[in-house]
Coordinates of C-alpha atoms and ligand atoms in Angstrom, one line a residue:
M1 CA 65.5 2.6 42.3
L2 CA 61.7 2.8 42.2
T3 CA 59.8 2.7 45.4
L4 CA 56.1 2.0 44.9
Q5 CA 54.0 3.1 47.9
S6 CA 50.3 2.6 48.5
N7 CA 47.7 4.7 50.2
V8 CA 49.7 7.9 50.3
S9 CA 48.3 11.2 51.4
L10 CA 48.4 14.0 48.8
R11 CA 47.6 16.8 51.2
T12 CA 51.1 18.3 51.1
L13 CA 51.5 17.6 47.4
N14 CA 48.8 20.0 46.2
T15 CA 48.8 23.7 46.9
F16 CA 45.1 23.7 47.6
G17 CA 46.0 21.4 50.5
I18 CA 43.2 19.0 49.8
D19 CA 43.3 16.0 52.0
V20 CA 43.0 13.0 49.6
S21 CA 45.1 9.9 49.0
A22 CA 46.6 8.0 46.1
R23 CA 46.0 4.3 45.9
Y24 CA 49.6 4.0 44.5
F25 CA 52.4 6.6 44.5
V26 CA 55.9 6.6 43.0
E27 CA 58.6 9.2 42.4
I28 CA 60.6 9.1 39.2
N29 CA 64.1 10.6 39.1
S30 CA 65.2 9.6 35.6
D31 CA 64.1 8.4 32.1
E32 CA 65.2 5.0 33.2
D33 CA 62.9 5.0 36.2
L34 CA 60.1 5.9 33.9
Q35 CA 60.8 3.1 31.5
T36 CA 61.0 0.6 34.4
L37 CA 57.7 1.9 35.6
L38 CA 56.0 1.5 32.3
Q39 CA 57.2 -2.1 32.1
L40 CA 55.5 -3.1 35.3
T41 CA 52.7 -4.9 33.7
D42 CA 50.5 -5.0 36.8
L43 CA 50.3 -1.2 36.6
R44 CA 49.7 -1.0 32.9
H45 CA 45.9 -0.6 33.1
V46 CA 45.8 1.4 36.3
P47 CA 44.7 5.1 35.9
R48 CA 47.7 7.4 36.1
L49 CA 48.3 11.0 37.1
I50 CA 51.5 12.8 36.6
L51 CA 52.1 15.3 39.3
G52 CA 54.6 18.1 39.5
G53 CA 54.3 20.7 42.2
G54 CA 50.5 20.2 42.5
S55 CA 49.9 23.9 42.0
N56 CA 47.3 23.7 39.2
V57 CA 45.2 20.7 40.3
L58 CA 42.0 20.3 42.3
F59 CA 41.5 16.9 43.8
T60 CA 37.8 16.1 44.1
R61 CA 38.2 12.6 45.4
N62 CA 40.8 10.0 46.4
F63 CA 42.9 9.0 43.3
E64 CA 42.2 5.3 42.7
G65 CA 45.2 4.8 40.6
L66 CA 48.9 5.6 40.4
V67 CA 50.3 9.1 41.0
V68 CA 53.7 9.5 39.4
K69 CA 55.6 12.5 40.9
N70 CA 58.1 13.8 38.4
C71 CA 61.4 14.6 40.1
I72 CA 63.7 14.4 37.1
K73 CA 66.4 17.1 37.7
G74 CA 69.2 18.7 35.8
I75 CA 69.9 22.0 33.9
E76 CA 72.4 21.7 31.1
V77 CA 73.5 24.1 28.3
V78 CA 73.2 22.1 25.2
Q79 CA 74.0 24.7 22.6
E80 CA 75.3 28.3 22.5
N81 CA 76.1 31.0 20.0
A82 CA 76.7 34.7 20.2
E83 CA 73.0 35.5 20.6
H84 CA 71.5 32.6 22.4
S85 CA 71.9 29.8 24.9
W86 CA 69.8 26.6 24.7
V87 CA 69.1 25.1 28.1
R88 CA 67.7 21.6 28.5
V89 CA 66.0 21.2 31.9
G90 CA 64.6 18.2 33.8
A91 CA 60.9 18.2 34.2
G92 CA 61.1 18.0 38.0
E93 CA 63.2 21.2 38.4
I94 CA 61.4 23.9 40.2
W95 CA 60.3 26.6 37.7
H96 CA 61.3 29.6 39.8
E97 CA 64.8 28.2 40.4
L98 CA 65.2 27.9 36.6
V99 CA 64.1 31.6 36.3
L100 CA 66.7 32.7 38.9
Y101 CA 69.4 30.6 37.3
C102 CA 68.8 32.4 33.9
V103 CA 68.6 35.8 35.5
Q104 CA 71.9 35.2 37.3
K105 CA 73.5 34.2 34.0
N106 CA 72.0 37.3 32.3
W107 CA 70.0 35.2 29.8
G108 CA 66.7 36.8 29.1
G109 CA 63.3 35.5 28.4
L110 CA 61.9 34.0 31.6
E111 CA 62.3 36.9 34.1
N112 CA 58.6 38.1 33.7
L113 CA 57.6 34.6 34.8
S114 CA 59.3 34.8 38.1
L115 CA 57.7 33.1 41.2
I116 CA 55.2 31.0 39.3
P117 CA 54.9 27.9 41.4
G118 CA 55.4 24.4 40.1
T119 CA 57.8 22.4 38.0
V120 CA 59.4 22.9 34.6
G121 CA 57.6 19.8 33.2
A122 CA 54.2 21.3 33.8
A123 CA 55.0 24.7 32.3
P124 CA 54.3 23.7 28.6
M125 CA 51.0 22.0 29.7
Q126 CA 49.2 25.3 29.9
N127 CA 51.9 27.5 28.3
I128 CA 52.4 29.4 31.6
G129 CA 52.2 33.1 31.3
A130 CA 52.4 36.3 33.3
Y131 CA 53.2 40.0 32.9
G132 CA 53.0 40.0 29.1
V133 CA 55.1 36.8 28.5
E134 CA 54.3 33.2 27.9
I135 CA 56.8 30.3 27.7
K136 CA 56.0 29.7 24.0
E137 CA 58.3 32.7 23.4
T138 CA 61.4 30.9 24.6
F139 CA 60.3 27.3 24.2
E140 CA 62.4 25.3 21.8
Q141 CA 61.3 21.7 22.2
L142 CA 60.4 19.1 24.8
E143 CA 61.0 15.4 25.3
A144 CA 58.2 13.1 26.5
I145 CA 57.4 9.5 26.9
D146 CA 54.3 8.3 25.1
T147 CA 52.5 6.1 27.7
E148 CA 50.6 4.3 24.9
T149 CA 53.7 3.0 23.1
G150 CA 56.5 3.5 25.8
Q151 CA 58.5 5.4 23.1
K152 CA 60.4 8.6 23.6
C153 CA 59.1 11.5 21.5
V154 CA 60.2 15.0 20.8
F155 CA 57.7 17.8 20.4
E156 CA 58.9 20.9 18.5
H157 CA 57.2 24.2 19.0
H158 CA 54.5 23.8 16.3
D159 CA 53.6 20.3 17.6
C160 CA 52.6 21.8 20.9
H161 CA 49.7 24.0 19.7
F162 CA 50.3 26.6 22.3
G163 CA 47.6 29.1 23.1
Y164 CA 46.5 31.2 26.0
R165 CA 46.7 28.8 28.9
E166 CA 46.6 25.8 26.6
S167 CA 48.5 23.3 24.6
I168 CA 48.0 19.9 23.0
F169 CA 49.0 18.3 26.4
K170 CA 46.0 20.0 28.1
Y171 CA 43.4 19.1 25.5
Q172 CA 43.8 16.7 22.6
A173 CA 46.6 14.6 24.2
R174 CA 45.6 15.0 27.8
G175 CA 47.3 12.4 30.1
R176 CA 49.0 10.6 27.2
Y177 CA 52.5 12.0 27.4
I178 CA 54.9 12.3 30.4
I179 CA 57.1 15.3 29.8
T180 CA 60.7 14.5 30.9
H181 CA 62.8 17.5 29.6
V182 CA 62.1 20.9 28.2
T183 CA 64.6 23.0 26.2
F184 CA 64.4 26.8 26.2
R185 CA 66.2 29.3 23.9
L186 CA 67.4 32.2 26.0
N187 CA 68.6 35.6 24.8
K188 CA 72.2 36.7 25.6
T189 CA 71.3 40.3 24.7
P190 CA 68.1 40.5 26.6
V191 CA 65.3 42.9 25.7
L192 CA 63.5 43.9 28.9
N193 CA 59.7 43.8 28.8
V194 CA 58.5 46.3 31.4
A195 CA 55.4 47.6 29.5
Y196 CA 52.9 45.3 31.2
G197 CA 50.7 46.1 34.2
D198 CA 52.4 47.5 37.2
I199 CA 56.0 46.5 36.4
Q200 CA 57.2 50.1 35.8
K201 CA 55.7 51.2 39.1
N202 CA 57.4 48.5 41.0
L203 CA 60.9 48.9 39.8
D204 CA 63.3 50.0 42.5
V205 CA 63.5 53.8 42.1
T206 CA 66.4 54.2 44.5
D207 CA 68.6 52.2 42.1
T208 CA 69.8 54.6 39.4
R209 CA 71.8 52.0 37.4
P210 CA 70.5 50.7 34.1
L211 CA 67.7 48.1 34.4
T212 CA 68.7 44.5 34.5
L213 CA 66.9 41.2 34.3
K214 CA 67.2 41.1 38.1
S215 CA 65.4 44.4 38.4
V216 CA 62.5 43.1 36.3
S217 CA 62.4 39.8 38.1
D218 CA 62.4 41.6 41.5
A219 CA 59.6 43.9 40.4
V220 CA 57.5 40.9 39.3
I221 CA 58.1 39.1 42.5
K222 CA 57.1 42.2 44.5
I223 CA 53.8 42.6 42.5
R224 CA 53.0 38.9 42.8
R225 CA 53.6 38.9 46.6
S226 CA 51.3 41.9 47.0
K227 CA 48.4 40.4 45.0
L228 CA 48.4 36.6 45.2
P229 CA 48.0 34.5 48.4
D230 CA 51.0 32.3 49.3
P231 CA 49.9 28.7 49.2
A232 CA 52.1 28.0 52.2
E233 CA 49.6 30.2 54.1
I234 CA 46.3 29.8 52.3
G235 CA 45.6 26.9 50.0
N236 CA 45.0 28.0 46.4
A237 CA 46.0 27.2 42.8
G238 CA 46.4 30.7 41.4
S239 CA 43.8 31.8 38.9
F240 CA 40.9 29.3 39.1
F241 CA 39.4 30.4 35.8
K242 CA 40.9 31.7 32.5
N243 CA 40.1 35.3 31.5
P244 CA 37.3 34.9 28.9
E245 CA 37.7 36.1 25.4
I246 CA 34.5 37.4 23.8
S247 CA 33.6 39.0 20.5
T248 CA 34.1 42.7 20.0
Q249 CA 30.3 42.8 19.2
Q250 CA 29.4 41.2 22.6
Y251 CA 31.9 43.4 24.4
D252 CA 30.5 46.6 22.8
A253 CA 26.9 45.5 23.7
L254 CA 27.9 44.9 27.3
K255 CA 29.7 48.2 27.6
T256 CA 26.4 50.0 27.0
E257 CA 25.1 48.5 30.2
F258 CA 28.4 48.1 32.2
A259 CA 30.4 51.2 31.1
D260 CA 33.4 50.4 33.3
M261 CA 33.9 46.8 32.2
P262 CA 37.6 46.5 31.3
G263 CA 38.7 44.7 28.1
Y264 CA 41.8 44.2 26.1
P265 CA 41.7 43.4 22.4
T266 CA 43.5 40.1 21.6
A267 CA 42.7 39.8 17.9
P268 CA 40.8 41.9 15.4
N269 CA 37.5 40.6 16.6
T270 CA 38.1 39.5 20.2
V271 CA 38.4 41.1 23.5
K272 CA 39.7 39.6 26.7
V273 CA 37.8 40.5 29.9
P274 CA 39.4 40.1 33.3
A275 CA 37.5 37.3 35.1
G276 CA 38.6 38.8 38.4
W277 CA 36.5 41.9 37.6
L278 CA 33.5 39.9 36.5
I279 CA 33.6 37.8 39.7
E280 CA 34.1 40.8 41.9
Q281 CA 31.2 42.7 40.3
A282 CA 29.0 39.7 40.7
G283 CA 29.6 40.1 44.5
W284 CA 31.9 37.1 45.3
K285 CA 35.2 38.8 46.2
G286 CA 36.2 38.0 49.8
K287 CA 33.2 35.8 50.4
R288 CA 33.8 32.8 52.7
F289 CA 31.7 29.6 52.9
G290 CA 32.9 27.4 55.8
S291 CA 36.5 26.4 54.9
V292 CA 36.5 27.7 51.3
G293 CA 36.1 31.0 49.7
V294 CA 37.0 33.7 47.2
H295 CA 40.3 35.5 48.0
V296 CA 39.9 39.0 49.5
R297 CA 42.5 40.7 47.3
Q298 CA 42.1 38.7 44.0
A299 CA 38.6 37.4 43.1
L300 CA 40.0 35.0 40.5
V301 CA 41.7 33.0 43.2
L302 CA 39.5 30.4 45.1
V303 CA 41.0 29.4 48.5
N304 CA 40.9 26.7 51.0
Y305 CA 41.3 28.1 54.5
G306 CA 42.1 24.6 55.8
G307 CA 40.0 21.5 55.9
G308 CA 38.0 22.3 52.7
T309 CA 37.3 19.6 50.2
G310 CA 37.7 19.6 46.4
G311 CA 34.0 19.0 46.2
E312 CA 33.3 22.2 48.1
I313 CA 35.6 24.3 45.9
K314 CA 34.1 22.8 42.8
A315 CA 30.6 23.6 44.0
L316 CA 31.6 27.2 44.7
S317 CA 33.3 27.5 41.3
E318 CA 30.0 26.3 39.6
K319 CA 28.0 28.9 41.5
I320 CA 30.4 31.6 40.4
Q321 CA 30.2 30.4 36.8
A322 CA 26.4 30.5 36.9
S323 CA 26.2 33.9 38.5
V324 CA 28.7 35.5 36.0
Y325 CA 26.8 33.9 33.2
E326 CA 23.5 35.2 34.5
K327 CA 24.7 38.7 34.9
Y328 CA 26.9 39.1 31.8
G329 CA 26.2 36.1 29.5
I330 CA 29.9 35.3 29.7
E331 CA 31.1 31.7 30.3
L332 CA 34.0 31.2 32.6
N333 CA 36.2 28.2 31.8
T334 CA 38.4 26.7 34.5
E335 CA 42.2 27.0 34.3
V336 CA 42.7 24.5 37.1
N337 CA 42.9 20.8 36.2
F338 CA 40.2 18.7 38.0
V339 CA 41.2 15.3 39.2
Ligands
LIG401 P1 50.8 20.3 38.6 O1 49.7 21.1 39.3 O2 51.4 19.2 39.4 O3 50.1 19.7 37.3 C1 49.3 20.5 36.4 C2 48.9 19.6 35.2 O4 50.0 19.3 34.4 C3 48.3 18.3 35.6 O5 47.2 18.0 34.7 C4 49.4 17.3 35.5 O6 49.0 16.0 35.2 C5 50.2 17.9 34.3 N1 51.6 17.6 34.4 C6 52.5 18.0 35.4 N2 53.7 17.6 35.2 C7 53.7 17.0 34.0 C8 54.7 16.3 33.2 N3 56.0 16.3 33.6 N4 54.3 15.7 32.1 C9 53.0 15.7 31.7 N5 52.0 16.4 32.4 C10 52.4 17.0 33.5 N6 50.1 29.8 36.1 C11 50.4 30.6 35.1 O7 50.4 30.3 33.9 N7 50.7 31.9 35.4 C12 50.8 32.4 36.7 O8 51.1 33.6 36.9 C13 50.5 31.5 37.7 N8 50.5 31.9 39.0 C14 50.2 31.1 40.0 C15 50.2 31.6 41.3 C16 49.9 30.7 42.4 C17 49.9 31.3 43.8 C18 49.6 29.4 42.1 C19 49.3 28.4 43.3 C20 49.6 28.9 40.8 C21 49.8 29.7 39.7 N9 49.8 29.3 38.4 C22 50.2 30.2 37.4 C23 49.4 27.9 38.1 C24 50.6 26.9 38.2 O9 51.6 27.4 39.0 C25 51.1 26.5 36.8 O10 50.1 26.0 36.0 C26 52.3 25.5 36.9 O11 52.9 25.3 35.7 C27 51.8 24.2 37.5 O12 53.0 23.4 37.7 P2 53.0 22.1 38.7 O13 54.3 21.4 38.6 O14 52.5 22.5 40.0 O15 51.9 21.2 38.0
LIG402 N1 40.4 42.6 38.8 C1 39.3 43.1 39.6 N2 39.1 42.4 40.8 C2 39.9 41.4 41.2 C3 40.9 41.0 40.4 C4 41.2 41.6 39.2 O1 38.6 44.0 39.2 O2 39.6 40.9 42.3 C5 40.6 43.3 37.5 C6 41.4 44.6 37.5 O3 40.8 45.4 36.6 C7 42.8 44.2 37.0 C8 42.5 43.1 36.1 O4 41.4 42.4 36.7 O5 43.4 45.3 36.5 C9 43.6 42.1 35.9 O6 44.0 41.6 37.2 P1 45.5 41.1 37.4 O7 46.5 42.0 36.9 O8 45.6 40.7 38.9 O9 45.6 39.8 36.5 P2 44.6 38.6 36.2 O10 44.0 38.8 34.8 O11 43.6 38.4 37.3 C10 46.4 37.2 35.0 C11 46.7 35.7 35.0 C12 47.7 35.4 36.1 C13 48.9 36.3 35.9 C14 48.5 37.8 35.9 C15 49.7 38.7 35.6 C16 45.0 34.4 34.0 C17 43.8 33.5 34.2 N3 45.6 34.9 35.1 O12 45.6 37.4 36.1 O13 48.0 34.1 36.1 O14 49.9 36.1 37.0 O15 47.5 38.0 34.9 O16 50.0 38.5 34.2 O17 45.3 34.7 32.8 C18 47.4 31.9 36.9 O18 47.3 31.6 35.7 O19 47.3 31.1 37.9 C19 47.8 33.3 37.3 C20 47.9 33.7 38.5

C-alpha cells in the first residue's frame, strides 16, 4: 500500500543533516508499488527524486516535487556453480548489510567495500569504490524501471558505462531510471585484496590463522572509522569531490614546483592526484565557517556541524574549487549529487 505524504522533513533522510522538506514523499517496498506510483497521473509531471540512504546528496533547497524513498528489500541466490554465487538484491537493502552477509557466507568480492553508507540501489549510480575495489568488478546486471515508458529494463555490465565514480545513471541517463534490483557475481574461492593503502597495517596481528574475508572486512572497517567522520555524529557525505585525473605532462610540470605532490598513474598518460592533499595544501583542512567546514582529519570531507544549509556547503565547496584551481590549475569536480 502506498502512502503519499506531503511536506515531509528530509533532515533525518540525508547524512549531511540538511533541514529541507519534500513537497510530496512516498516509500516504495516493491516493483508493484512503483508501477502503481507511476500510474498516478496527477504525479506524472511532478519532478521526482529517488532517495536511498541520502549519503551522497546535498539538498540546497526544499524539493518542490516527489521524493521516492526506495525500500525494496530481499537478498536471493539466483544461480550457483562451483566457483560463483549470483545474488540478486533489492535496491533498498543497506549496502553494508549485504557486505556482511557475503563475508559470512565466505563469498568474496565486496569485503573491501565494507562500511560504505547507503543502499544497494545507489551503488551502481557512481560505481562505489574503496580500498582498491569497485562494484563494477562483481556487478552482473541490474533491473530498473524507465520512468519515461514505465517499462522494466535490464542493464548488463557494458550498458552501465562504469568509470571512476561514474556510470550512465549519474550522467547521460540521470534521473530517468529507478533501480529496483542489482545482481552480483561473488567468488566462492575468494582472492583477498590487501595490497591497497593501509589494509596490511590494520590486519589483526594477534590472529595467526590464515587471512579470511572477515579479517579484510574488519581491517577496512577499522581504517574507515579512524579516518572518516560518522554521519551520526557530524553531518557529511564522504568525499565531496572526486580525485582529479590530470595528464602526466601537467603532473610532471607541477612536480617541479610542488615536489611532494602525490600522484598515482591510472592510464599511460594520466595521473590521479588526491584531492584531499590539494585541499589541505591550499589551507582548508579543519577550517570552520559557522555551522559548516572542512573535516579536521580528512580535507576531502565537508561537514555540517549542525544547522548548516546546503547553500553554505555549496558556497564553501566553490571557494575550495577556486583556490585549488588558482594554486595548481587543477579543477575539482564534485562527487556529491546536488539537489
Ligand atoms: P543517495 O544519497 O540516497 O542517492 C545518491 C544518488 O543516487 C542520488 O542522485 C539518487 O537520486 C540516486 N539513487 C539512489 N537510489 C537510487 C535508485 N534505486 N535508482 C536510481 N537512482 C538512485 N562512496 C564510495 O563510492 N566510496 C566510499 O568509500 C564512500 N564512503 C563514504 C563515507 C561516508 C561517511 C559517507 C557519508 C558517504 C560515503 N560514500 C562513499 C558515498 C555514498 O555512501 C555512496 O555514494 C552510496 O552509494 C550512496 O548511497 P545512498 O543510498 O545513500 O544514495
Ligand atoms: N590526503 C591528504 N590530506 C587529507 C586527506 C588525504 O594529504 O586531508 C592525501 C594523503 O596523501 C593520502 C591520500 O590523500 O595518502 C589519499 O587519502 P585517503 O586514503 O584518505 O583516500 P582519498 O583519496 O581521500 C578515496 C575515496 C574514498 C575511499 C578511499 C579509500 C574518492 C573521491 N574518495 O579517498 O571514497 O573510501 O579513497 O579507498 O575517490 C567517497 O567516495 O565518499 C569516499 C569516502
